[in-house]
Amino acid sequence: MELRQLKYFVVVAEEGNFGAAARRLNISQPPITRQIKKLEDELGVVLLKRTPKGAQMTAAGQVFLEGARQALTQIKTSVERSRAAQRGEIGTLEVAYFGSPIYAVLPDLLQAFRRAMPEVRVSLQRLSKSEQIAALKVGQIHMGFGRYYPAEPGIVVEQLLSEGLSVALPESYTDVPPVGQRLELFKAMPVVLFPRSGRPNFADEVLSILKREGVDPQVADVTEDVRSALTLTAIGEGATIVPGTVTKFAWSGVRFYPLEQLSMECPVSFIYRKGDTSPLLRAIYSTVRAYQQAHNTRAQSM
Amino acid sequence: MELRQLKYFVVVAEEGNFGAAARRLNISQPPITRQIKKLEDELGVVLLKRTPKGAQMTAAGQVFLEGARQALTQIKTSVERSRAAQRGEIGTLEVAYFGSPIYAVLPDLLQAFRRAMPEVRVSLQRLSKSEQIAALKVGQIHMGFGRYYPAEPGIVVEQLLSEGLSVALPESYTDVPPVGQRLELFKAMPVVLFPRSGRPNFADEVLSILKREGVDPQVADVTEDVRSALTLTAIGEGATIVPGTVTKFAWSGVRFYPLEQLSMECPVSFIYRKGDTSPLLRAIYSTVRAYQQAHNTRAQSM
DNA sequence: ACGTCTTCATACCGTTTGAGTATGGAAAAG
DNA sequence: CTTTTCCATACTCAAACGGTATGAAGACGT
């Protein structure tokens, strides 16, 4: 069976006669006769009753017409959907994250992506950095977000943004030094660090930054994540140093104070598979780029 | 686009490589390459990513694959449905009736048809005899049931069965003559006739039969249908002469008594379009034939 | 690191199949 | 009875299909 035969048959059915169908299809009449006959032979079904005043459908023809129409439109819409998929406009974007980017960076970024590609479903999962790399390699995710990724062949790491640090102190703590002298705090007060896993990580980076600034704090605890750390701070176990974006939200029992020193910046990065040409990666990548633009512009204007 | 291309693509997608697909399709590998490429060119979409260890789907390919599969199965099932339609196994049988056949003949007949062709929808409508003939001519119905059809070119009339007559009397009427003398009734009692329309009709036939038997009854009323006539009988307006099958049901206020005389028979006929080769007509026709067989056998055995 | 193997792409050829023109046949319309 | 209007058939030419032979490129093993 040929698609051509279905098309011809549908047109003949619509026109009610072979000649008119031929004219609408911009071909001569004999091919219509031949293709329809061929179709009928293959089906073993008489689709049209030929009369001297045209062709009229048999019951079997009616039934087949319905199916032929559906198949043709099915193909047509599939083509459109496939083209949309190629443009990255439909499908499922698989994203993984680890750590604090989930609190402010990813919501903004994915909202922007949703606005740009409303038909794309977004799947989000928490994976450690090593899990993200493994998932990328087997094609399970398109992009991962986090900090301090190790170099890995076949994986591209790019920095999304760099943010300042803040220190979280218990609400009750009132004797806060002014900006620029806040590192003094850590001479008397222990720090709570996070996360515990995935070295090198934010905890390691914080320690190395403090050491560079000449501070060697006492470590009260190293928790799994920022939530646990801030809870410990709230009950007075020590101060927590957090990335700036975390301070956008209210956490009960703690207050945030910026550590405004240029050297004290921590980056958020994203990773993706090298040579991944999938449309969804291209789509999220351009959203990421736009996000970077917006972020830098805002930073400059501040 | 060609159906062949869809088939090839689906097989390549299933096999995951061009060569295996070619083997499964019993062709060589180059045509696969060419057809897939042609398909991709036409769509403007890269469906498969060629690698040295096979072909793997792109996101757009996944989307198109789904549609292609659906279209192909759609076509396959349409072919089957169309063949079934040709055999008269699916579709809508359009039947019209007029008068008393609706009470016993059609229920039995259509039940038998439903058993034989369970997938066929049956549409039933009440049409006068002339309306039936018009509907047949324009192909609106397949078959009509009724009595005393006029001869009409292009329309075949066949007798379905012939049934005896009964007389309906008010429940309260007790002085009923024995079988064979019941025509005496009409010397004293007026008759209610039906139907009013579509001459010649059952009313005309009843009068002519009675006249042949030497009875010339007084006509109390001529009603539209049997229900009205029996209601008049129930309130004592007169006796109603009905076809035998009507007596199978209980009608409140009346009792039926057979008029067992050989000459007093009335036929039920059916009509269809001459030269109608539609599968549904053939199907209902064979059911009608079987019904006749069953009816005659039962008659003989009684 | 090099050769081998696997896989897809290209070139060319014979055959098939498609559409076009010309024409025939049959039934409705005047 | 002729004309018109359909669809079917015969024949021709060009396009497309599939087959064979061969090339190019990356993975894999020695």
XYZ file of C-alpha atoms (C1' of nucleotides) in Angstrom:
664
model
C 0.000 0.000 0.000
C 1.154 3.526 -0.744
C 0.419 6.775 0.998
C -0.366 8.180 -2.412
C -3.228 5.729 -2.755
C -4.740 6.868 0.522
C -4.460 10.504 -0.502
C -6.049 9.858 -3.879
C -8.825 7.844 -2.309
C -9.626 10.553 0.214
C -9.787 13.186 -2.524
C -11.959 10.991 -4.735
C -14.243 10.408 -1.767
C -14.458 14.134 -1.149
C -14.992 15.077 -4.773
C -17.326 12.218 -5.565
C -15.772 11.590 -8.938
C -12.439 10.616 -10.421
C -12.018 13.469 -12.834
C -12.571 16.224 -10.275
C -10.151 14.486 -7.939
C -7.545 14.355 -10.685
C -7.958 18.061 -11.300
C -7.617 18.862 -7.596
C -4.490 16.704 -7.403
C -3.052 18.306 -10.544
C -2.658 14.976 -12.291
C -4.583 13.305 -15.066
C -7.441 10.953 -14.478
C -5.969 7.544 -15.431
C -3.476 7.424 -12.543
C -6.370 7.877 -10.148
C -8.196 4.950 -11.673
C -5.084 2.816 -11.482
C -4.089 3.670 -7.938
C -7.579 3.251 -6.556
C -7.921 -0.073 -8.293
C -4.558 -1.152 -6.952
C -5.626 -0.175 -3.474
C -8.866 -2.093 -3.812
C -7.033 -5.136 -5.110
C -4.653 -5.101 -2.191
C -7.421 -4.702 0.372
C -9.700 -7.144 -1.393
C -12.414 -4.561 -0.843
C -14.576 -2.554 -3.210
C -14.252 0.988 -1.905
C -16.132 2.875 -4.607
C -19.041 2.023 -6.801
C -18.320 3.418 -10.256
C -21.349 4.896 -11.951
C -21.674 6.922 -15.117
C -22.317 9.995 -13.001
C -19.406 9.588 -10.640
C -18.134 7.362 -7.888
C -20.064 6.631 -4.746
C -18.781 5.103 -1.582
C -19.579 1.612 -0.488
C -20.060 0.904 3.202
C -16.560 -0.597 3.276
C -15.308 2.556 1.571
C -16.856 4.733 4.262
C -15.116 2.700 6.930
C -11.779 2.814 5.171
C -12.100 6.509 4.405
C -12.382 7.289 8.079
C -9.229 5.328 8.842
C -7.324 6.769 5.904
C -8.179 10.320 6.935
C -7.086 9.651 10.482
C -3.832 8.069 9.367
C -3.027 11.001 7.105
C -3.697 13.611 9.744
C -1.809 11.484 12.243
C 1.215 11.630 9.995
C 0.832 15.335 9.421
C 0.661 16.167 13.116
C 3.549 13.825 13.835
C 5.680 15.761 11.399
C 4.814 19.001 13.142
C 5.445 17.560 16.578
C 8.737 16.125 15.427
C 9.824 19.477 14.047
C 8.832 21.113 17.305
C 10.873 18.508 19.164
C 13.844 19.295 16.960
C 13.466 22.944 17.899
C 13.388 21.837 21.542
C 9.826 22.995 22.004
C 8.443 19.744 23.310
C 9.804 16.835 25.298
C 11.075 16.479 28.842
C 14.033 18.426 30.098
C 15.877 16.394 32.734
C 17.666 18.546 35.277
C 19.623 17.552 38.376
C 20.872 19.783 41.175
C 22.861 19.524 44.333
C 22.793 21.892 47.273
C 21.686 25.469 47.655
C 21.000 26.338 43.976
C 17.613 24.710 44.542
C 16.602 27.602 46.831
C 16.844 30.540 44.486
C 18.804 29.900 41.290
C 16.841 26.990 39.908
C 13.354 28.368 40.583
C 14.178 31.551 38.654
C 15.980 29.726 35.885
C 13.330 27.075 35.340
C 10.564 29.631 35.429
C 12.336 31.503 32.642
C 12.709 28.237 30.741
C 9.040 27.446 31.174
C 8.118 30.842 29.760
C 10.362 30.276 26.728
C 9.309 26.647 26.104
C 5.863 26.207 27.592
C 5.342 22.768 26.048
C 8.430 21.230 27.605
C 7.954 19.182 30.744
C 10.728 19.722 33.253
C 11.917 16.900 35.463
C 14.030 17.867 38.455
C 15.951 15.542 40.757
C 18.506 15.870 43.501
C 21.715 14.041 42.611
C 25.190 14.261 44.132
C 27.888 15.628 41.870
C 29.245 12.191 41.026
C 25.726 10.904 40.390
C 25.122 13.862 38.093
C 28.214 13.029 36.071
C 27.185 9.384 35.780
C 23.643 10.380 34.803
C 24.963 12.753 32.159
C 27.149 10.057 30.665
C 24.277 7.629 30.177
C 22.013 10.393 28.884
C 19.652 10.348 31.857
C 19.874 14.095 32.419
C 20.536 17.077 30.204
C 22.151 19.389 32.745
C 23.268 19.448 36.355
C 23.589 22.377 38.762
C 25.871 22.602 41.778
C 29.244 23.832 42.970
C 32.881 22.733 42.674
C 32.541 20.024 40.049
C 35.643 17.937 39.403
C 37.086 17.998 35.896
C 35.844 15.025 33.933
C 36.490 14.029 30.301
C 33.383 14.309 28.168
C 31.724 16.690 30.627
C 31.721 20.474 30.291
C 31.625 22.591 33.443
C 30.657 26.237 33.167
C 30.188 28.819 35.847
C 26.641 30.127 36.089
C 27.222 32.925 38.573
C 29.309 33.915 41.532
C 27.721 35.099 44.715
C 28.857 36.677 47.930
C 28.789 34.953 51.286
C 26.763 35.790 54.329
C 26.995 34.633 57.884
C 23.959 33.294 59.721
C 23.730 34.070 63.419
C 21.116 33.255 66.028
C 18.271 35.787 66.188
C 19.197 36.500 69.768
C 22.736 37.512 68.850
C 22.842 41.290 68.822
C 26.537 42.196 69.072
C 27.142 41.990 65.320
C 30.314 43.688 64.017
C 29.964 46.169 61.160
C 30.534 45.161 57.554
C 34.189 44.566 56.899
C 34.966 43.386 60.402
C 32.650 40.460 60.628
C 35.389 37.892 60.272
C 36.272 38.851 63.836
C 33.249 36.811 64.857
C 34.943 33.537 64.115
C 37.717 34.136 66.585
C 35.212 33.641 69.405
C 32.446 31.654 67.772
C 32.612 28.164 66.196
C 31.231 27.576 62.683
C 28.789 25.015 61.349
C 29.727 23.773 57.902
C 27.919 21.901 55.098
C 27.653 19.723 53.140
C 29.294 16.630 54.447
C 29.564 14.791 51.110
C 31.034 15.273 47.655
C 34.466 16.683 48.380
C 35.659 19.146 47.307
C 32.561 21.034 48.385
C 31.251 24.267 49.842
C 32.542 23.370 53.335
C 36.086 22.916 52.020
C 35.828 26.168 50.073
C 34.626 28.137 53.091
C 37.487 26.833 55.215
C 40.045 27.672 52.533
C 38.623 31.186 52.117
C 38.712 31.819 55.855
C 42.275 30.511 56.049
C 43.223 32.901 53.235
C 41.728 35.725 55.321
C 43.793 34.613 58.300
C 40.946 33.035 60.216
C 41.101 29.467 61.515
C 37.708 28.844 63.109
C 36.629 26.080 65.407
C 34.279 23.689 63.572
C 31.206 22.909 65.663
C 29.755 20.438 63.190
C 29.600 19.529 59.497
C 25.992 18.843 58.473
C 24.491 17.204 55.421
C 22.857 20.340 54.067
C 22.121 23.993 54.663
C 18.839 23.375 56.454
C 20.486 21.285 59.150
C 23.302 23.783 59.508
C 20.942 26.732 60.007
C 18.960 24.790 62.566
C 22.123 24.236 64.558
C 22.867 27.943 64.283
C 19.380 28.778 65.523
C 19.984 26.789 68.717
C 23.322 28.476 69.216
C 25.801 25.802 68.178
C 27.693 28.284 66.024
C 27.592 30.536 62.974
C 26.899 29.203 59.501
C 28.451 30.682 56.390
C 26.016 30.508 53.482
C 25.885 31.568 49.839
C 24.092 34.850 49.295
C 21.028 33.440 47.562
C 20.102 31.440 50.639
C 19.511 34.696 52.499
C 16.599 35.580 50.241
C 14.357 33.375 52.324
C 13.380 33.671 55.950
C 14.717 30.889 58.161
C 13.257 30.781 61.633
C 15.682 31.511 64.433
C 18.502 32.992 62.374
C 19.467 36.320 60.829
C 21.839 36.800 57.893
C 24.646 39.351 57.665
C 26.650 39.833 54.452
C 30.394 39.258 54.478
C 31.151 41.878 51.879
C 34.642 41.070 50.794
C 35.547 40.673 47.133
C 37.663 37.601 47.702
C 34.801 35.846 49.429
C 32.778 34.669 46.516
C 31.447 31.250 45.771
C 30.392 30.111 42.314
C 27.369 28.132 41.116
C 28.216 25.986 38.101
C 26.354 23.818 35.666
C 27.521 20.787 33.739
C 26.424 19.088 30.571
C 27.598 16.401 28.191
C 30.244 17.499 25.732
C 28.937 17.211 22.152
C 25.318 16.901 23.282
C 23.409 18.403 20.364
C 19.966 17.571 21.694
C 17.508 20.410 21.180
C 16.514 20.455 24.824
C 20.091 21.036 25.907
C 20.377 23.868 23.422
C 17.147 25.306 24.769
C 18.135 25.198 28.447
C 21.603 26.413 27.565
C 20.253 29.534 25.931
C 18.016 30.119 28.939
C 21.078 29.793 31.171
C 22.911 32.324 29.037
C 20.021 34.758 29.270
C 19.936 34.232 33.028
C 23.636 35.054 33.219
C 23.080 38.245 31.234
C 20.251 39.321 33.506
C 22.244 38.459 36.603
C 25.334 40.404 35.517
C 23.279 43.424 34.440
C 21.563 43.498 37.809
C 24.890 43.127 39.567
C 26.314 46.064 37.624
C 23.332 48.263 38.269
C 23.594 47.652 42.002
C 6.538 11.008 2.010
C 6.117 7.305 1.467
C 4.627 4.648 3.691
C 7.730 2.633 2.979
C 9.830 5.264 4.670
C 7.745 5.095 7.798
C 7.988 1.319 7.879
C 11.734 1.381 7.405
C 12.143 4.019 10.052
C 10.112 2.073 12.584
C 12.148 -1.056 11.958
C 15.434 0.814 12.192
C 14.231 2.355 15.433
C 13.335 -1.072 16.760
C 16.543 -2.754 15.656
C 18.775 0.147 16.567
C 20.885 -0.228 13.451
C 20.494 -0.035 9.707
C 21.920 -3.417 8.794
C 19.706 -5.411 11.152
C 16.701 -3.490 9.885
C 17.650 -4.330 6.300
C 17.886 -8.016 7.179
C 14.511 -7.968 8.904
C 12.987 -6.228 5.884
C 14.638 -8.661 3.482
C 16.335 -5.915 1.523
C 19.889 -4.690 1.397
C 21.195 -1.916 3.585
C 21.654 0.969 1.094
C 17.940 1.431 0.385
C 17.395 1.899 4.114
C 20.028 4.604 4.224
C 18.498 6.318 1.227
C 14.885 6.175 2.372
C 15.641 7.336 5.893
C 17.699 10.186 4.562
C 14.936 11.121 2.154
C 12.457 11.110 4.993
C 14.702 13.286 7.124
C 15.221 15.718 4.259
C 11.501 16.039 3.703
C 10.757 16.571 7.379
C 13.761 18.811 7.874
C 14.409 16.797 11.007
C 17.280 14.580 12.113
C 15.568 11.425 13.294
C 18.574 9.224 13.958
C 22.063 9.916 15.129
C 24.393 7.664 13.136
C 27.210 6.239 15.180
C 29.786 3.615 14.317
C 27.954 1.202 16.587
C 24.496 1.776 15.225
C 21.799 4.400 15.018
C 20.286 6.055 18.039
C 17.141 8.092 18.171
C 17.091 11.825 18.600
C 14.354 13.405 20.669
C 12.624 14.418 17.429
C 12.983 10.826 16.242
C 11.282 9.532 19.370
C 8.385 11.873 18.765
C 8.068 10.955 15.118
C 8.405 7.244 15.840
C 5.387 7.354 18.064
C 3.324 9.017 15.363
C 4.599 6.731 12.627
C 3.737 3.633 14.655
C 0.278 4.949 15.338
C -0.310 5.813 11.701
C 0.788 2.371 10.546
C -1.392 0.506 13.021
C -4.221 2.898 12.186
C -3.937 1.879 8.565
C -3.723 -1.805 9.429
C -6.828 -1.742 11.589
C -8.666 0.329 8.984
C -7.992 -2.362 6.423
C -9.412 -4.992 8.744
C -12.437 -2.886 9.589
C -13.033 -2.191 5.925
C -12.889 -5.888 5.099
C -15.295 -6.593 7.923
C -17.593 -3.899 6.539
C -17.427 -5.552 3.140
C -18.516 -8.819 4.768
C -21.373 -6.887 6.397
C -19.993 -7.420 9.869
C -19.847 -3.784 10.896
C -21.703 -0.636 10.033
C -25.265 0.521 10.639
C -28.208 -1.397 9.300
C -31.016 1.012 8.549
C -34.440 -0.555 8.890
C -37.883 1.002 8.560
C -41.211 -0.504 9.511
C -44.852 0.343 9.370
C -47.587 -1.069 11.526
C -47.899 -4.209 13.588
C -44.653 -5.949 12.536
C -42.980 -3.813 15.175
C -44.765 -5.798 17.923
C -43.476 -9.304 17.317
C -41.861 -9.844 13.918
C -39.168 -7.189 14.088
C -38.040 -7.857 17.652
C -37.446 -11.536 16.838
C -35.859 -10.811 13.494
C -33.536 -8.100 14.727
C -32.500 -10.148 17.720
C -31.509 -12.931 15.355
C -29.617 -10.400 13.262
C -27.819 -9.047 16.301
C -26.736 -12.560 17.223
C -25.374 -13.140 13.718
C -23.709 -9.722 13.359
C -22.987 -8.436 16.833
C -20.862 -5.527 15.611
C -23.584 -4.032 13.437
C -25.567 -1.154 14.860
C -29.217 -1.330 13.940
C -31.194 1.821 13.319
C -34.951 1.454 13.302
C -37.493 4.046 12.239
C -41.177 4.166 11.577
C -41.904 5.245 8.020
C -45.059 4.995 5.972
C -44.926 2.710 2.953
C -44.405 5.573 0.537
C -41.759 7.075 2.779
C -40.040 3.701 2.891
C -39.929 3.525 -0.886
C -38.518 7.041 -1.133
C -35.961 6.290 1.577
C -34.899 3.111 -0.209
C -34.430 4.979 -3.470
C -32.071 7.529 -1.954
C -30.223 4.844 -0.009
C -31.378 6.022 3.413
C -32.569 2.595 4.483
C -31.613 -0.951 3.607
C -34.960 -2.662 4.148
C -38.531 -1.853 5.031
C -41.161 -4.014 6.728
C -44.899 -3.689 6.430
C -47.933 -4.946 4.550
C -49.497 -4.448 1.109
C -46.722 -2.591 -0.621
C -47.550 -1.188 -4.060
C -45.465 -2.427 -6.989
C -42.688 0.014 -7.701
C -39.903 -0.115 -10.318
C -36.511 -0.588 -8.753
C -37.996 -1.945 -5.533
C -38.356 -5.641 -4.724
C -41.241 -6.751 -2.515
C -41.090 -10.172 -0.892
C -43.456 -11.814 1.521
C -41.923 -12.535 4.903
C -44.748 -14.584 6.411
C -48.494 -14.934 6.438
C -50.416 -14.955 9.668
C -53.954 -15.683 10.774
C -56.328 -13.077 12.076
C -57.808 -12.726 15.528
C -60.633 -10.644 16.825
C -60.212 -8.460 19.899
C -63.220 -8.071 22.165
C -63.727 -6.203 25.427
C -62.699 -8.188 28.492
C -66.255 -7.968 29.748
C -67.648 -9.658 26.637
C -68.337 -13.286 27.545
C -70.731 -14.549 24.875
C -67.970 -15.491 22.420
C -68.962 -17.891 19.609
C -66.859 -21.018 19.123
C -64.075 -21.163 16.563
C -65.470 -21.293 13.051
C -68.551 -19.259 13.849
C -66.943 -16.121 15.099
C -67.760 -14.139 11.984
C -71.310 -14.136 13.303
C -70.128 -11.518 15.792
C -69.910 -8.848 13.156
C -73.576 -9.066 12.285
C -74.363 -7.444 15.613
C -71.152 -5.651 16.553
C -69.401 -2.830 14.715
C -65.694 -3.109 13.913
C -62.814 -0.738 14.554
C -60.324 -0.670 11.708
C -56.738 0.516 11.296
C -54.635 2.051 9.946
C -56.077 5.171 8.418
C -53.212 5.915 6.043
C -51.286 4.292 3.211
C -54.013 2.716 1.115
C -54.234 -0.083 0.271
C -53.727 -1.163 3.840
C -54.708 -3.650 6.506
C -58.084 -1.989 6.987
C -58.925 -2.373 3.300
C -57.747 -5.971 3.372
C -59.859 -6.840 6.418
C -62.943 -5.380 4.803
C -62.333 -7.277 1.570
C -61.799 -10.553 3.454
C -64.992 -10.076 5.441
C -66.913 -9.278 2.268
C -65.539 -12.464 0.701
C -66.909 -14.328 3.717
C -70.262 -12.693 3.261
C -69.967 -10.238 6.119
C -70.511 -6.511 5.689
C -69.836 -5.026 9.135
C -70.649 -1.612 10.441
C -67.457 0.448 10.824
C -67.340 2.203 14.192
C -64.080 4.023 13.503
C -60.826 3.840 11.520
C -57.890 4.656 13.781
C -54.291 5.526 13.020
C -52.833 2.380 14.536
C -53.528 -0.843 16.401
C -53.074 0.685 19.842
C -55.812 3.240 19.269
C -58.086 0.600 17.809
C -57.662 -1.724 20.791
C -58.298 1.122 23.195
C -61.599 1.791 21.458
C -62.416 -1.903 21.702
C -61.603 -1.873 25.421
C -64.191 0.844 26.008
C -66.767 -1.035 23.967
C -66.824 0.874 20.686
C -66.548 -2.326 18.692
C -64.431 -5.361 17.850
C -60.977 -5.020 16.316
C -59.567 -7.509 13.834
C -55.827 -7.854 14.327
C -52.994 -9.899 12.863
C -52.093 -12.953 14.937
C -48.786 -11.718 16.205
C -50.407 -8.819 17.992
C -52.153 -11.302 20.287
C -48.867 -12.409 21.803
C -48.921 -9.427 24.094
C -51.352 -8.528 26.810
C -53.414 -5.409 26.102
C -55.373 -4.115 28.998
C -59.112 -4.293 28.633
C -59.277 -6.678 25.663
C -59.132 -10.405 24.968
C -58.157 -12.011 21.650
C -59.959 -14.874 19.901
C -58.531 -16.515 16.757
C -60.525 -16.451 13.549
C -59.231 -19.766 12.313
C -60.198 -19.788 8.688
C -57.637 -20.589 6.014
C -58.759 -17.818 3.728
C -58.277 -15.258 6.457
C -54.584 -14.700 6.308
C -52.655 -11.496 6.122
C -49.063 -11.239 4.948
C -46.109 -9.316 6.290
C -43.746 -8.234 3.525
C -40.386 -6.626 3.277
C -38.930 -4.422 0.566
C -35.439 -3.547 -0.550
C -33.719 -1.804 -3.418
C -33.289 -3.882 -6.523
C -29.607 -4.420 -7.277
C -28.521 -3.332 -3.821
C -25.325 -5.299 -3.311
C -24.408 -3.671 -0.015
C -23.089 -6.164 2.499
C -25.561 -5.104 5.146
C -28.496 -5.844 2.867
C -27.064 -9.263 2.144
C -26.646 -9.827 5.844
C -30.180 -8.832 6.839
C -31.552 -10.705 3.843
C -29.993 -13.955 4.965
C -31.342 -13.382 8.466
C -34.794 -12.852 6.963
C -34.450 -16.098 5.036
C -33.463 -17.979 8.168
C -36.412 -16.417 9.985
C -38.744 -17.645 7.244
C -37.303 -21.143 7.540
C -37.799 -21.161 11.300
C -41.294 -19.746 10.988
C -42.428 -22.315 8.401
C -40.895 -25.215 10.303
C -42.714 -24.192 13.430
C -45.915 -23.801 11.490
C -45.600 -27.300 10.096
C -44.818 -28.818 13.429
C -47.946 -27.322 14.962
C 49.597 2.028 17.843
C 48.090 -0.326 14.220
C 45.087 -3.322 11.816
C 40.493 -5.297 11.855
C 35.731 -5.146 12.242
C 31.466 -3.007 12.220
C 28.372 0.389 10.538
C 26.636 3.825 7.606
C 27.224 6.419 3.006
C 27.902 6.693 -2.091
C 28.080 5.238 -7.073
C 26.237 2.897 -10.601
C 22.992 -0.341 -12.920
C 18.783 -2.956 -14.217
C 13.947 -3.130 -13.367
C 9.838 -1.546 -11.703
C 6.416 1.753 -11.221
C 4.373 6.119 -11.843
C 2.148 9.699 -14.578
C 1.006 11.444 -19.233
C -1.496 11.117 -23.862
C -4.705 8.922 -26.666
C -8.608 6.271 -26.993
C -12.392 3.038 -25.958
C -16.864 1.771 -23.722
C -21.017 2.501 -21.116
C -24.684 4.951 -19.195
C -27.276 9.253 -18.449
C -29.122 13.589 -20.603
C -31.131 16.204 -24.226
C -30.816 8.730 -31.285
C -27.124 11.654 -30.516
C -24.309 13.926 -27.295
C -22.138 14.274 -23.154
C -19.989 12.610 -19.137
C -18.061 9.401 -16.745
C -14.446 5.586 -15.872
C -11.242 1.969 -17.973
C -7.407 0.517 -21.019
C -3.137 0.761 -24.018
C 1.090 2.565 -24.730
C 5.212 5.574 -23.763
C 8.718 7.893 -21.119
C 10.808 9.373 -16.969
C 11.568 8.846 -12.145
C 12.340 5.891 -8.300
C 13.422 1.632 -6.153
C 16.364 -1.972 -4.875
C 20.674 -4.598 -5.769
C 25.859 -4.977 -6.004
C 30.239 -3.027 -5.286
C 32.857 0.003 -2.768
C 34.256 3.872 0.313
C 34.778 6.363 4.859
C 34.796 6.557 9.842
C 34.871 5.227 14.400
C 35.241 1.221 17.968
C 37.848 -2.640 19.501
C 41.386 -5.928 20.231
C 46.019 -7.548 19.761
